[in-house]
Amino acid sequence: MSGQYSKITLTLAVLSMLIYLLASSYIDYPITTILKPTPIIFLILFSLRNHEPATKGLLFAALSFSFLGDAVLTLPFQLSLQITILSFILAQCAYILLFLKIASFQKKRLSIFIVILATLAFGFYILYPYLGEMKVPVMIYTCWLIPMIFCALHVKQHTPIVTLGALLFLFSDLTFALNRFIFDNDRLISILEMYLYYSAQFLLVLGTSQHTTYHPKHSEEPSESSFDQESREPSLHTG
């Protein structure tokens, strides 16, 4: 039943993502306030069933703050962008703490991080003249985005999924900033930004669930790494 529940919630998440992406050019407030954060609700429902207690709370926090940021950004009031940035800073903090629980530092991934850092610095260099009064909030947000990506690079298993999710999050943020401050909210760029964002959240949730899937019937047994399980009890390996 748990497997079917997971498939249903993930399917609903994908469907709601597609609905918003296809409809976003034709809808406005208040419909966007309902449709835009809906995929995150289904990802929250998926995570509540597919993550063990040690990580469930952190992922719930990350997704909840993301949900709040998505909803607030659609509201027509002056401080919506600032509140959205604050919400996603809190989401980044939760993701950082989550990744640290399942991370192991590896020097060989530093070169990848340096390339990512250079890309981010170049993007910020392009954006800086256009930021105006948002320079400080964007700089603060970037200071939290960088360690989130660094920690994502060092998760112990399913690293490609989590890393790709973090990179898509980065490119989503860059696309959003370019569209917000340079291209004046172009509709097609907005669709691209949301596609990258939804894909990022989907991969981060999926990657961490594969790493920390919770099996209640084994909850009384001491936890082992996947390598220990594979070598000691091959019959329990679920692939």
PDB file of N, CA and C in Angstrom, residues 89-147:
ATOM      1  N   ILE A  89      15.381  31.165   1.982  1.00  0.00           N
ATOM      2  CA  ILE A  89      16.579  31.061   2.819  1.00  0.00           C
ATOM      3  C   ILE A  89      16.358  30.010   3.902  1.00  0.00           C
ATOM      4  N   LEU A  90      15.183  30.029   4.519  1.00  0.00           N
ATOM      5  CA  LEU A  90      14.854  29.032   5.542  1.00  0.00           C
ATOM      6  C   LEU A  90      14.772  27.634   4.932  1.00  0.00           C
ATOM      7  N   ALA A  91      14.251  27.543   3.708  1.00  0.00           N
ATOM      8  CA  ALA A  91      14.224  26.251   3.015  1.00  0.00           C
ATOM      9  C   ALA A  91      15.638  25.744   2.757  1.00  0.00           C
ATOM     10  N   GLN A  92      16.541  26.647   2.345  1.00  0.00           N
ATOM     11  CA  GLN A  92      17.935  26.258   2.119  1.00  0.00           C
ATOM     12  C   GLN A  92      18.579  25.768   3.411  1.00  0.00           C
ATOM     13  N   CYS A  93      18.292  26.448   4.521  1.00  0.00           N
ATOM     14  CA  CYS A  93      18.844  26.023   5.817  1.00  0.00           C
ATOM     15  C   CYS A  93      18.404  24.600   6.148  1.00  0.00           C
ATOM     16  N   ALA A  94      17.122  24.307   5.926  1.00  0.00           N
ATOM     17  CA  ALA A  94      16.609  22.965   6.207  1.00  0.00           C
ATOM     18  C   ALA A  94      17.262  21.932   5.297  1.00  0.00           C
ATOM     19  N   TYR A  95      17.443  22.269   4.019  1.00  0.00           N
ATOM     20  CA  TYR A  95      18.107  21.342   3.099  1.00  0.00           C
ATOM     21  C   TYR A  95      19.564  21.115   3.511  1.00  0.00           C
ATOM     22  N   ILE A  96      20.241  22.166   3.943  1.00  0.00           N
ATOM     23  CA  ILE A  96      21.632  22.019   4.389  1.00  0.00           C
ATOM     24  C   ILE A  96      21.720  21.037   5.552  1.00  0.00           C
ATOM     25  N   LEU A  97      20.863  21.209   6.549  1.00  0.00           N
ATOM     26  CA  LEU A  97      20.862  20.306   7.710  1.00  0.00           C
ATOM     27  C   LEU A  97      20.520  18.883   7.296  1.00  0.00           C
ATOM     28  N   LEU A  98      19.591  18.737   6.354  1.00  0.00           N
ATOM     29  CA  LEU A  98      19.230  17.413   5.858  1.00  0.00           C
ATOM     30  C   LEU A  98      20.408  16.754   5.158  1.00  0.00           C
ATOM     31  N   PHE A  99      21.071  17.476   4.265  1.00  0.00           N
ATOM     32  CA  PHE A  99      22.195  16.904   3.528  1.00  0.00           C
ATOM     33  C   PHE A  99      23.355  16.553   4.455  1.00  0.00           C
ATOM     34  N   LEU A 100      23.572  17.370   5.487  1.00  0.00           N
ATOM     35  CA  LEU A 100      24.660  17.089   6.423  1.00  0.00           C
ATOM     36  C   LEU A 100      24.453  15.763   7.141  1.00  0.00           C
ATOM     37  N   LYS A 101      23.200  15.367   7.331  1.00  0.00           N
ATOM     38  CA  LYS A 101      22.917  14.091   7.988  1.00  0.00           C
ATOM     39  C   LYS A 101      23.303  12.901   7.120  1.00  0.00           C
ATOM     40  N   ILE A 102      23.349  13.105   5.808  1.00  0.00           N
ATOM     41  CA  ILE A 102      23.619  11.985   4.904  1.00  0.00           C
ATOM     42  C   ILE A 102      24.832  12.274   4.012  1.00  0.00           C
ATOM     43  N   ALA A 103      25.734  13.136   4.489  1.00  0.00           N
ATOM     44  CA  ALA A 103      26.872  13.560   3.669  1.00  0.00           C
ATOM     45  C   ALA A 103      28.186  12.993   4.185  1.00  0.00           C
ATOM     46  N   SER A 104      29.140  12.877   3.277  1.00  0.00           N
ATOM     47  CA  SER A 104      30.499  12.476   3.608  1.00  0.00           C
ATOM     48  C   SER A 104      31.443  13.248   2.688  1.00  0.00           C
ATOM     49  N   PHE A 105      32.289  14.083   3.268  1.00  0.00           N
ATOM     50  CA  PHE A 105      33.144  14.965   2.473  1.00  0.00           C
ATOM     51  C   PHE A 105      34.087  14.171   1.577  1.00  0.00           C
ATOM     52  N   GLN A 106      34.163  14.579   0.297  1.00  0.00           N
ATOM     53  CA  GLN A 106      35.055  13.937  -0.662  1.00  0.00           C
ATOM     54  C   GLN A 106      35.782  15.021  -1.465  1.00  0.00           C
ATOM     55  N   LYS A 107      37.100  14.992  -1.398  1.00  0.00           N
ATOM     56  CA  LYS A 107      37.906  16.022  -2.057  1.00  0.00           C
ATOM     57  C   LYS A 107      37.698  16.051  -3.562  1.00  0.00           C
ATOM     58  N   LYS A 108      37.425  14.895  -4.163  1.00  0.00           N
ATOM     59  CA  LYS A 108      37.327  14.836  -5.618  1.00  0.00           C
ATOM     60  C   LYS A 108      36.152  15.656  -6.156  1.00  0.00           C
ATOM     61  N   ARG A 109      35.216  15.998  -5.273  1.00  0.00           N
ATOM     62  CA  ARG A 109      34.063  16.777  -5.724  1.00  0.00           C
ATOM     63  C   ARG A 109      34.277  18.282  -5.587  1.00  0.00           C
ATOM     64  N   LEU A 110      35.422  18.676  -5.038  1.00  0.00           N
ATOM     65  CA  LEU A 110      35.707  20.099  -4.888  1.00  0.00           C
ATOM     66  C   LEU A 110      35.835  20.795  -6.240  1.00  0.00           C
ATOM     67  N   SER A 111      36.400  20.094  -7.224  1.00  0.00           N
ATOM     68  CA  SER A 111      36.565  20.707  -8.544  1.00  0.00           C
ATOM     69  C   SER A 111      35.204  21.035  -9.158  1.00  0.00           C
ATOM     70  N   ILE A 112      34.230  20.146  -8.953  1.00  0.00           N
ATOM     71  CA  ILE A 112      32.877  20.404  -9.452  1.00  0.00           C
ATOM     72  C   ILE A 112      32.295  21.627  -8.769  1.00  0.00           C
ATOM     73  N   PHE A 113      32.510  21.701  -7.455  1.00  0.00           N
ATOM     74  CA  PHE A 113      31.972  22.827  -6.692  1.00  0.00           C
ATOM     75  C   PHE A 113      32.594  24.144  -7.145  1.00  0.00           C
ATOM     76  N   ILE A 114      33.881  24.134  -7.459  1.00  0.00           N
ATOM     77  CA  ILE A 114      34.558  25.358  -7.915  1.00  0.00           C
ATOM     78  C   ILE A 114      33.960  25.847  -9.233  1.00  0.00           C
ATOM     79  N   VAL A 115      33.667  24.902 -10.144  1.00  0.00           N
ATOM     80  CA  VAL A 115      33.035  25.272 -11.413  1.00  0.00           C
ATOM     81  C   VAL A 115      31.656  25.882 -11.159  1.00  0.00           C
ATOM     82  N   ILE A 116      30.897  25.253 -10.255  1.00  0.00           N
ATOM     83  CA  ILE A 116      29.566  25.770  -9.917  1.00  0.00           C
ATOM     84  C   ILE A 116      29.671  27.157  -9.297  1.00  0.00           C
ATOM     85  N   LEU A 117      30.643  27.320  -8.418  1.00  0.00           N
ATOM     86  CA  LEU A 117      30.845  28.608  -7.748  1.00  0.00           C
ATOM     87  C   LEU A 117      31.194  29.696  -8.762  1.00  0.00           C
ATOM     88  N   ALA A 118      32.027  29.343  -9.735  1.00  0.00           N
ATOM     89  CA  ALA A 118      32.392  30.308 -10.777  1.00  0.00           C
ATOM     90  C   ALA A 118      31.172  30.698 -11.611  1.00  0.00           C
ATOM     91  N   THR A 119      30.328  29.713 -11.916  1.00  0.00           N
ATOM     92  CA  THR A 119      29.100  29.987 -12.667  1.00  0.00           C
ATOM     93  C   THR A 119      28.183  30.923 -11.896  1.00  0.00           C
ATOM     94  N   LEU A 120      28.043  30.653 -10.602  1.00  0.00           N
ATOM     95  CA  LEU A 120      27.202  31.494  -9.753  1.00  0.00           C
ATOM     96  C   LEU A 120      27.761  32.912  -9.658  1.00  0.00           C
ATOM     97  N   ALA A 121      29.078  33.021  -9.521  1.00  0.00           N
ATOM     98  CA  ALA A 121      29.713  34.339  -9.436  1.00  0.00           C
ATOM     99  C   ALA A 121      29.509  35.129 -10.730  1.00  0.00           C
ATOM    100  N   PHE A 122      29.611  34.442 -11.857  1.00  0.00           N
ATOM    101  CA  PHE A 122      29.400  35.105 -13.149  1.00  0.00           C
ATOM    102  C   PHE A 122      27.962  35.596 -13.277  1.00  0.00           C
ATOM    103  N   GLY A 123      27.018  34.751 -12.852  1.00  0.00           N
ATOM    104  CA  GLY A 123      25.617  35.151 -12.896  1.00  0.00           C
ATOM    105  C   GLY A 123      25.344  36.355 -12.013  1.00  0.00           C
ATOM    106  N   PHE A 124      25.942  36.364 -10.826  1.00  0.00           N
ATOM    107  CA  PHE A 124      25.750  37.489  -9.910  1.00  0.00           C
ATOM    108  C   PHE A 124      26.380  38.760 -10.475  1.00  0.00           C
ATOM    109  N   TYR A 125      27.518  38.607 -11.149  1.00  0.00           N
ATOM    110  CA  TYR A 125      28.191  39.755 -11.771  1.00  0.00           C
ATOM    111  C   TYR A 125      27.288  40.409 -12.823  1.00  0.00           C
ATOM    112  N   ILE A 126      26.606  39.577 -13.606  1.00  0.00           N
ATOM    113  CA  ILE A 126      25.696  40.105 -14.627  1.00  0.00           C
ATOM    114  C   ILE A 126      24.494  40.797 -13.985  1.00  0.00           C
ATOM    115  N   LEU A 127      23.986  40.205 -12.911  1.00  0.00           N
ATOM    116  CA  LEU A 127      22.773  40.714 -12.277  1.00  0.00           C
ATOM    117  C   LEU A 127      23.006  41.971 -11.450  1.00  0.00           C
ATOM    118  N   TYR A 128      24.185  42.102 -10.886  1.00  0.00           N
ATOM    119  CA  TYR A 128      24.435  43.120  -9.863  1.00  0.00           C
ATOM    120  C   TYR A 128      23.977  44.532 -10.250  1.00  0.00           C
ATOM    121  N   PRO A 129      24.266  45.014 -11.458  1.00  0.00           N
ATOM    122  CA  PRO A 129      23.856  46.393 -11.797  1.00  0.00           C
ATOM    123  C   PRO A 129      22.340  46.590 -11.832  1.00  0.00           C
ATOM    124  N   TYR A 130      21.588  45.486 -11.939  1.00  0.00           N
ATOM    125  CA  TYR A 130      20.138  45.592 -12.083  1.00  0.00           C
ATOM    126  C   TYR A 130      19.377  45.362 -10.771  1.00  0.00           C
ATOM    127  N   LEU A 131      20.073  45.026  -9.709  1.00  0.00           N
ATOM    128  CA  LEU A 131      19.399  44.601  -8.480  1.00  0.00           C
ATOM    129  C   LEU A 131      18.824  45.755  -7.669  1.00  0.00           C
ATOM    130  N   GLY A 132      19.418  46.920  -7.767  1.00  0.00           N
ATOM    131  CA  GLY A 132      18.903  48.065  -7.030  1.00  0.00           C
ATOM    132  C   GLY A 132      18.868  47.814  -5.531  1.00  0.00           C
ATOM    133  N   GLU A 133      17.703  48.076  -4.912  1.00  0.00           N
ATOM    134  CA  GLU A 133      17.555  47.908  -3.466  1.00  0.00           C
ATOM    135  C   GLU A 133      17.536  46.447  -3.030  1.00  0.00           C
ATOM    136  N   MET A 134      17.510  45.530  -4.003  1.00  0.00           N
ATOM    137  CA  MET A 134      17.489  44.101  -3.681  1.00  0.00           C
ATOM    138  C   MET A 134      18.892  43.505  -3.615  1.00  0.00           C
ATOM    139  N   LYS A 135      19.931  44.318  -3.726  1.00  0.00           N
ATOM    140  CA  LYS A 135      21.302  43.795  -3.694  1.00  0.00           C
ATOM    141  C   LYS A 135      21.575  42.994  -2.426  1.00  0.00           C
ATOM    142  N   VAL A 136      21.254  43.558  -1.277  1.00  0.00           N
ATOM    143  CA  VAL A 136      21.558  42.889  -0.005  1.00  0.00           C
ATOM    144  C   VAL A 136      20.744  41.611   0.174  1.00  0.00           C
ATOM    145  N   PRO A 137      19.407  41.623  -0.033  1.00  0.00           N
ATOM    146  CA  PRO A 137      18.658  40.365   0.093  1.00  0.00           C
ATOM    147  C   PRO A 137      19.159  39.265  -0.836  1.00  0.00           C
ATOM    148  N   VAL A 138      19.500  39.632  -2.076  1.00  0.00           N
ATOM    149  CA  VAL A 138      19.985  38.626  -3.027  1.00  0.00           C
ATOM    150  C   VAL A 138      21.347  38.092  -2.595  1.00  0.00           C
ATOM    151  N   MET A 139      22.211  38.951  -2.089  1.00  0.00           N
ATOM    152  CA  MET A 139      23.523  38.505  -1.603  1.00  0.00           C
ATOM    153  C   MET A 139      23.368  37.559  -0.413  1.00  0.00           C
ATOM    154  N   ILE A 140      22.458  37.885   0.498  1.00  0.00           N
ATOM    155  CA  ILE A 140      22.230  37.020   1.662  1.00  0.00           C
ATOM    156  C   ILE A 140      21.696  35.664   1.216  1.00  0.00           C
ATOM    157  N   TYR A 141      20.753  35.685   0.275  1.00  0.00           N
ATOM    158  CA  TYR A 141      20.204  34.423  -0.230  1.00  0.00           C
ATOM    159  C   TYR A 141      21.300  33.578  -0.880  1.00  0.00           C
ATOM    160  N   THR A 142      22.149  34.227  -1.666  1.00  0.00           N
ATOM    161  CA  THR A 142      23.231  33.513  -2.340  1.00  0.00           C
ATOM    162  C   THR A 142      24.181  32.865  -1.339  1.00  0.00           C
ATOM    163  N   CYS A 143      24.397  33.541  -0.216  1.00  0.00           N
ATOM    164  CA  CYS A 143      25.285  32.996   0.820  1.00  0.00           C
ATOM    165  C   CYS A 143      24.741  31.708   1.424  1.00  0.00           C
ATOM    166  N   TRP A 144      23.444  31.498   1.341  1.00  0.00           N
ATOM    167  CA  TRP A 144      22.855  30.240   1.817  1.00  0.00           C
ATOM    168  C   TRP A 144      22.736  29.211   0.698  1.00  0.00           C
ATOM    169  N   LEU A 145      22.572  29.683  -0.532  1.00  0.00           N
ATOM    170  CA  LEU A 145      22.482  28.764  -1.665  1.00  0.00           C
ATOM    171  C   LEU A 145      23.799  28.028  -1.880  1.00  0.00           C
ATOM    172  N   ILE A 146      24.920  28.715  -1.692  1.00  0.00           N
ATOM    173  CA  ILE A 146      26.237  28.111  -1.920  1.00  0.00           C
ATOM    174  C   ILE A 146      26.482  26.903  -1.017  1.00  0.00           C
ATOM    175  N   PRO A 147      26.309  26.993   0.308  1.00  0.00           N
ATOM    176  CA  PRO A 147      26.529  25.799   1.136  1.00  0.00           C
ATOM    177  C   PRO A 147      25.514  24.693   0.878  1.00  0.00           C
TER     178      PRO A 147
END
